[in-house]
Amino acid sequence: MNMFETISEQRLHGGVQGFYRHHSEACGGPMRFAVYQPPQAASGPCPVLYFLAGLTCTEETATIKAGAQRLAAELGLVLVMPDTSPRNTGFEGATGDWEFGEGAGFYLDAIQAPWSSRFHMYSYVARELPELIATRFPVEASRSGICGHSMGGLGALVIALRHPSQYRSVSAFAPIVAPSQVPWGHKALPRYLGEDRTAWAAYDPCELVRRQTFPGTILIDQGESDGFLETQLKPELFDQACAEADQPLLLRRHAGYDHSYWFITSFIDDHLRHHAVALGLS
């Protein structure tokens, strides 16, 4: 099946903000995503930054709330925001729990039924979506970066660490860095992957960075008033793992900021500039 649909496109900061739908082989059904094309994309391919959203979010969340397009337009950076899971799967237990199922795909490839037939967000984001973007939009795929928030920060770190030659830059806001050690992971990983913790380790940044570092500095911003900081996020664990692996890490803590998009909006420009330097835009 080769379905691709433009849902909407609007002019924004001299560029185009669009929302799209296509059939995903990886996820076995329709998937939605958003793309911002800066003004420079009208003249030729531009570097691209993928932004992965967190639990409960869709392709609209960061697109509407993060406020990234203004600086992306100045820099000449394409932004891609995928949905966080397949939708309308019909699986029992797929809806009604914001920490698991639809809206909570955890950017992994599930191997447990029934999730294994649809929940392949790792393959979707790391392989299928970039291939689609490269064929449908004016991007320079060799200059790609990846960023994310919370569960999406987990996805960004995992995908960058497992594909260090595919991305020139990676950053995250309040990421889940040790899903094998926190309640969110203990709830989702066994259902998606089973009880074998070696399968969990493939999607755990603390485990991955000890095996394969990223060729560049990882930027992480964390709010000190984040209600999930002590129980779910534990950035100190990734800080320690990076130190042991000699992985360059810039972990910034910000007093008074919480887990919301007000925090992301406050520091999104720093992240775009971090990626712009690595992607050769500044």
Coordinates of C-alpha atoms in Angstrom, one line a residue:
M1 CA 0.0 0.0 0.0
N2 CA 1.4 3.4 -1.0
M3 CA -0.8 6.0 0.7
F4 CA 0.4 9.5 1.3
E5 CA -2.0 12.4 2.2
T6 CA -1.6 16.0 2.9
I7 CA -3.9 16.9 5.8
S8 CA -3.2 20.6 5.9
E9 CA -0.5 23.2 5.1
Q10 CA -0.1 26.7 6.3
R11 CA 2.3 29.5 5.8
L12 CA 4.5 30.2 8.9
H13 CA 7.5 32.4 9.4
G14 CA 8.0 32.5 5.6
G15 CA 7.9 28.7 5.4
V16 CA 5.3 26.0 5.4
Q17 CA 3.9 24.1 8.4
G18 CA 2.2 20.9 7.2
F19 CA 0.5 17.8 8.7
Y20 CA 0.5 14.5 6.8
R21 CA -0.7 11.0 6.9
H22 CA 0.7 7.9 5.3
H23 CA 0.6 4.1 5.5
S24 CA 3.4 2.7 7.7
E25 CA 4.7 -0.7 7.0
A26 CA 6.5 -0.7 10.3
C27 CA 3.4 0.1 12.3
G28 CA 1.0 -1.8 10.1
G29 CA -1.4 1.1 9.5
P30 CA -1.8 4.8 9.1
M31 CA 0.6 7.2 10.8
R32 CA 0.6 11.0 11.1
F33 CA 3.4 13.4 11.3
A34 CA 4.2 17.1 11.0
V35 CA 6.9 18.8 9.0
Y36 CA 8.0 22.5 9.0
Q37 CA 9.8 23.6 5.9
P38 CA 11.7 26.8 6.4
P39 CA 11.9 29.5 3.7
Q40 CA 15.3 28.2 2.5
A41 CA 13.7 24.8 1.6
A42 CA 12.0 26.5 -1.4
S43 CA 15.5 26.9 -2.9
G44 CA 17.0 23.5 -2.1
P45 CA 17.5 20.7 0.5
C46 CA 18.0 21.7 4.2
P47 CA 19.3 19.9 7.3
V48 CA 16.6 18.2 9.3
L49 CA 15.8 17.8 13.0
Y50 CA 13.4 15.2 14.3
F51 CA 11.5 16.0 17.5
L52 CA 10.0 13.1 19.4
A53 CA 7.2 13.9 21.8
G54 CA 6.3 12.3 25.2
L55 CA 3.5 10.3 26.8
T56 CA 0.0 11.3 25.8
C57 CA 1.3 13.5 22.9
T58 CA 0.7 13.5 19.2
E59 CA 2.4 15.0 16.1
E60 CA 0.6 18.3 17.0
T61 CA 1.9 18.7 20.5
A62 CA 5.5 19.9 19.9
T63 CA 4.5 21.5 16.6
I64 CA 2.0 23.8 18.3
K65 CA 3.5 24.2 21.8
A66 CA 7.3 24.2 21.5
G67 CA 7.7 27.4 19.4
A68 CA 10.5 26.0 17.4
Q69 CA 9.6 27.3 13.9
R70 CA 10.6 30.9 14.3
L71 CA 14.3 30.1 14.8
A72 CA 14.2 27.1 12.5
A73 CA 13.1 29.6 9.8
E74 CA 16.1 31.8 10.5
L75 CA 18.5 28.8 10.5
G76 CA 17.1 27.0 7.5
L77 CA 16.2 23.8 9.5
V78 CA 13.5 21.4 8.6
L79 CA 11.5 20.1 11.6
V80 CA 9.8 16.7 11.7
M81 CA 7.4 15.8 14.5
P82 CA 6.0 12.2 14.3
D83 CA 3.1 10.8 16.4
T84 CA 4.0 8.8 19.5
S85 CA 2.4 5.5 18.6
P86 CA 0.0 3.8 16.2
R87 CA -3.7 4.8 16.7
N88 CA -7.0 3.0 16.6
T89 CA -5.4 -0.4 17.0
G90 CA -8.4 -2.0 18.7
F91 CA -6.1 -3.8 21.1
E92 CA -7.5 -4.5 24.6
G93 CA -5.7 -2.2 27.0
A94 CA -4.4 0.1 24.3
T95 CA -6.4 3.1 25.5
G96 CA -7.5 4.4 28.9
D97 CA -4.0 4.3 30.5
W98 CA -1.8 7.4 29.6
E99 CA 1.4 5.5 30.6
F100 CA 0.9 2.6 28.2
G101 CA -0.5 1.8 24.8
E102 CA -1.6 4.4 22.3
G103 CA 0.2 7.6 22.9
A104 CA 2.9 5.7 24.8
G105 CA 4.8 3.7 22.2
F106 CA 8.2 4.2 24.0
Y107 CA 10.0 4.3 20.6
L108 CA 10.7 0.6 20.7
D109 CA 9.8 -2.5 18.6
A110 CA 7.4 -4.6 20.6
I111 CA 7.9 -8.4 20.5
Q112 CA 5.0 -9.4 22.7
A113 CA 1.5 -10.0 21.3
P114 CA -0.7 -8.2 20.4
W115 CA 1.7 -5.1 20.4
S116 CA 4.2 -6.8 18.2
S117 CA 1.9 -6.4 15.1
R118 CA 1.7 -2.6 15.3
F119 CA 4.0 -1.0 17.9
H120 CA 7.3 -0.7 16.0
M121 CA 8.0 3.0 16.7
Y122 CA 11.8 2.3 16.9
S123 CA 11.9 1.0 13.3
Y124 CA 9.4 3.7 12.2
V125 CA 11.4 6.7 13.5
A126 CA 14.9 5.3 12.9
R127 CA 14.3 3.9 9.4
E128 CA 10.9 4.2 7.7
L129 CA 10.0 7.9 8.5
P130 CA 13.5 9.2 7.5
E131 CA 13.2 7.3 4.2
L132 CA 9.8 8.8 3.5
I133 CA 11.0 12.4 4.5
A134 CA 14.0 12.0 2.2
T135 CA 11.7 11.2 -0.8
R136 CA 8.9 13.6 -0.1
F137 CA 10.6 16.7 1.3
P138 CA 13.6 18.9 0.5
V139 CA 16.0 17.6 3.2
E140 CA 19.7 16.8 3.3
A141 CA 19.5 13.5 5.0
S142 CA 23.2 13.3 5.7
R143 CA 22.7 16.3 8.0
S144 CA 20.2 15.0 10.5
G145 CA 19.7 15.6 14.2
I146 CA 17.3 14.2 16.8
C147 CA 15.7 15.7 19.9
G148 CA 12.9 14.7 22.2
H149 CA 11.0 15.3 25.5
S150 CA 10.5 12.8 28.3
M151 CA 9.5 9.5 26.6
G152 CA 10.6 11.2 23.4
G153 CA 13.9 12.2 25.0
L154 CA 14.3 8.5 25.7
G155 CA 13.6 7.7 22.1
A156 CA 16.0 10.4 20.8
L157 CA 18.9 9.1 23.0
V158 CA 18.2 5.4 22.1
I159 CA 18.0 6.0 18.4
A160 CA 21.1 8.3 18.3
L161 CA 23.2 5.9 20.4
R162 CA 22.2 2.9 18.2
H163 CA 22.7 4.9 15.0
P164 CA 25.6 7.2 15.7
S165 CA 26.5 7.6 12.0
Q166 CA 22.9 8.6 11.0
Y167 CA 22.7 11.6 13.2
R168 CA 25.1 14.5 13.7
S169 CA 23.5 15.8 16.9
V170 CA 21.2 14.7 19.7
S171 CA 19.5 16.5 22.6
A172 CA 16.7 16.0 25.0
F173 CA 14.4 17.7 27.5
A174 CA 13.8 15.9 30.8
P175 CA 14.4 12.4 29.2
I176 CA 13.7 9.0 30.7
V177 CA 17.3 7.9 30.8
A178 CA 17.0 4.6 32.7
P179 CA 13.7 2.9 31.8
S180 CA 14.9 -0.4 33.3
Q181 CA 15.1 1.3 36.7
V182 CA 12.0 3.4 36.9
P183 CA 8.2 2.8 37.2
W184 CA 7.3 4.0 33.7
G185 CA 9.7 1.4 32.3
H186 CA 8.7 -1.3 34.7
K187 CA 5.1 -0.8 33.5
A188 CA 5.8 -0.7 29.7
L189 CA 8.8 -2.8 29.0
P190 CA 7.5 -6.2 30.2
R191 CA 4.3 -5.7 28.2
Y192 CA 6.1 -4.7 25.0
L193 CA 9.2 -6.8 25.3
G194 CA 8.6 -9.6 27.9
E195 CA 10.6 -10.2 31.1
D196 CA 14.0 -10.7 29.5
R197 CA 16.0 -7.7 30.7
T198 CA 18.5 -8.1 27.9
A199 CA 15.7 -7.0 25.6
W200 CA 15.1 -4.0 27.8
A201 CA 18.7 -2.9 27.6
A202 CA 18.5 -2.3 23.9
Y203 CA 16.2 0.6 24.7
D204 CA 17.9 1.9 27.8
P205 CA 20.3 4.9 27.3
C206 CA 22.3 4.2 30.4
E207 CA 23.0 0.7 29.2
L208 CA 23.6 1.7 25.5
V209 CA 26.1 4.5 26.2
R210 CA 28.3 2.1 28.0
R211 CA 28.5 0.0 24.8
Q212 CA 28.4 2.7 22.1
T213 CA 29.1 6.4 22.6
F214 CA 27.8 9.2 20.4
P215 CA 30.4 11.2 18.3
G216 CA 29.5 14.6 19.8
T217 CA 28.2 16.3 22.9
I218 CA 24.7 15.2 24.1
L219 CA 22.7 18.2 25.4
I220 CA 20.1 17.5 28.2
D221 CA 18.0 20.2 29.9
Q222 CA 16.2 19.2 33.1
G223 CA 13.8 21.3 35.3
E224 CA 14.5 21.1 39.0
S225 CA 10.8 21.5 39.8
D226 CA 9.8 18.6 37.5
G227 CA 7.4 16.3 39.4
F228 CA 8.8 13.3 37.7
L229 CA 12.5 14.1 38.4
E230 CA 13.2 11.8 41.4
T231 CA 10.9 8.9 40.5
Q232 CA 11.0 8.6 36.7
L233 CA 13.8 10.6 35.2
K234 CA 16.9 10.3 37.4
P235 CA 19.3 12.2 35.1
E236 CA 22.1 11.5 37.5
L237 CA 22.2 7.9 36.3
F238 CA 22.9 9.0 32.8
D239 CA 25.4 11.5 34.0
Q240 CA 27.3 8.7 35.8
A241 CA 27.0 6.3 32.8
C242 CA 28.3 9.0 30.4
A243 CA 31.2 9.7 32.7
E244 CA 32.1 6.0 32.9
A245 CA 32.0 5.8 29.1
D246 CA 33.8 9.1 28.4
Q247 CA 30.7 10.3 26.6
P248 CA 30.6 14.2 26.4
L249 CA 27.4 15.3 28.1
L250 CA 26.1 18.8 28.8
L251 CA 23.5 18.3 31.5
R252 CA 21.9 21.6 32.5
R253 CA 19.5 21.8 35.5
H254 CA 17.1 24.7 35.8
A255 CA 15.6 25.9 39.1
G256 CA 11.9 26.4 39.1
Y257 CA 11.1 24.7 35.8
D258 CA 8.7 21.7 35.6
H259 CA 8.0 19.0 33.0
S260 CA 5.6 21.1 30.8
Y261 CA 6.0 22.7 27.4
W262 CA 6.6 26.1 29.2
F263 CA 10.0 24.6 30.1
I264 CA 10.6 23.4 26.5
T265 CA 9.6 26.7 25.0
S266 CA 12.0 28.5 27.3
F267 CA 15.0 26.5 26.1
I268 CA 14.1 25.3 22.6
D269 CA 16.2 27.9 21.0
D270 CA 19.3 26.6 22.8
H271 CA 18.6 23.2 21.4
L272 CA 18.1 24.4 17.9
R273 CA 21.4 26.2 18.0
H274 CA 23.1 23.1 19.5
H275 CA 21.9 21.1 16.5
A276 CA 22.6 24.0 14.0
V277 CA 26.3 24.0 15.0
A278 CA 26.6 20.2 14.5
L279 CA 24.6 20.4 11.2
G280 CA 26.8 23.1 9.8
L281 CA 24.3 25.9 9.9
S282 CA 26.2 28.3 12.2

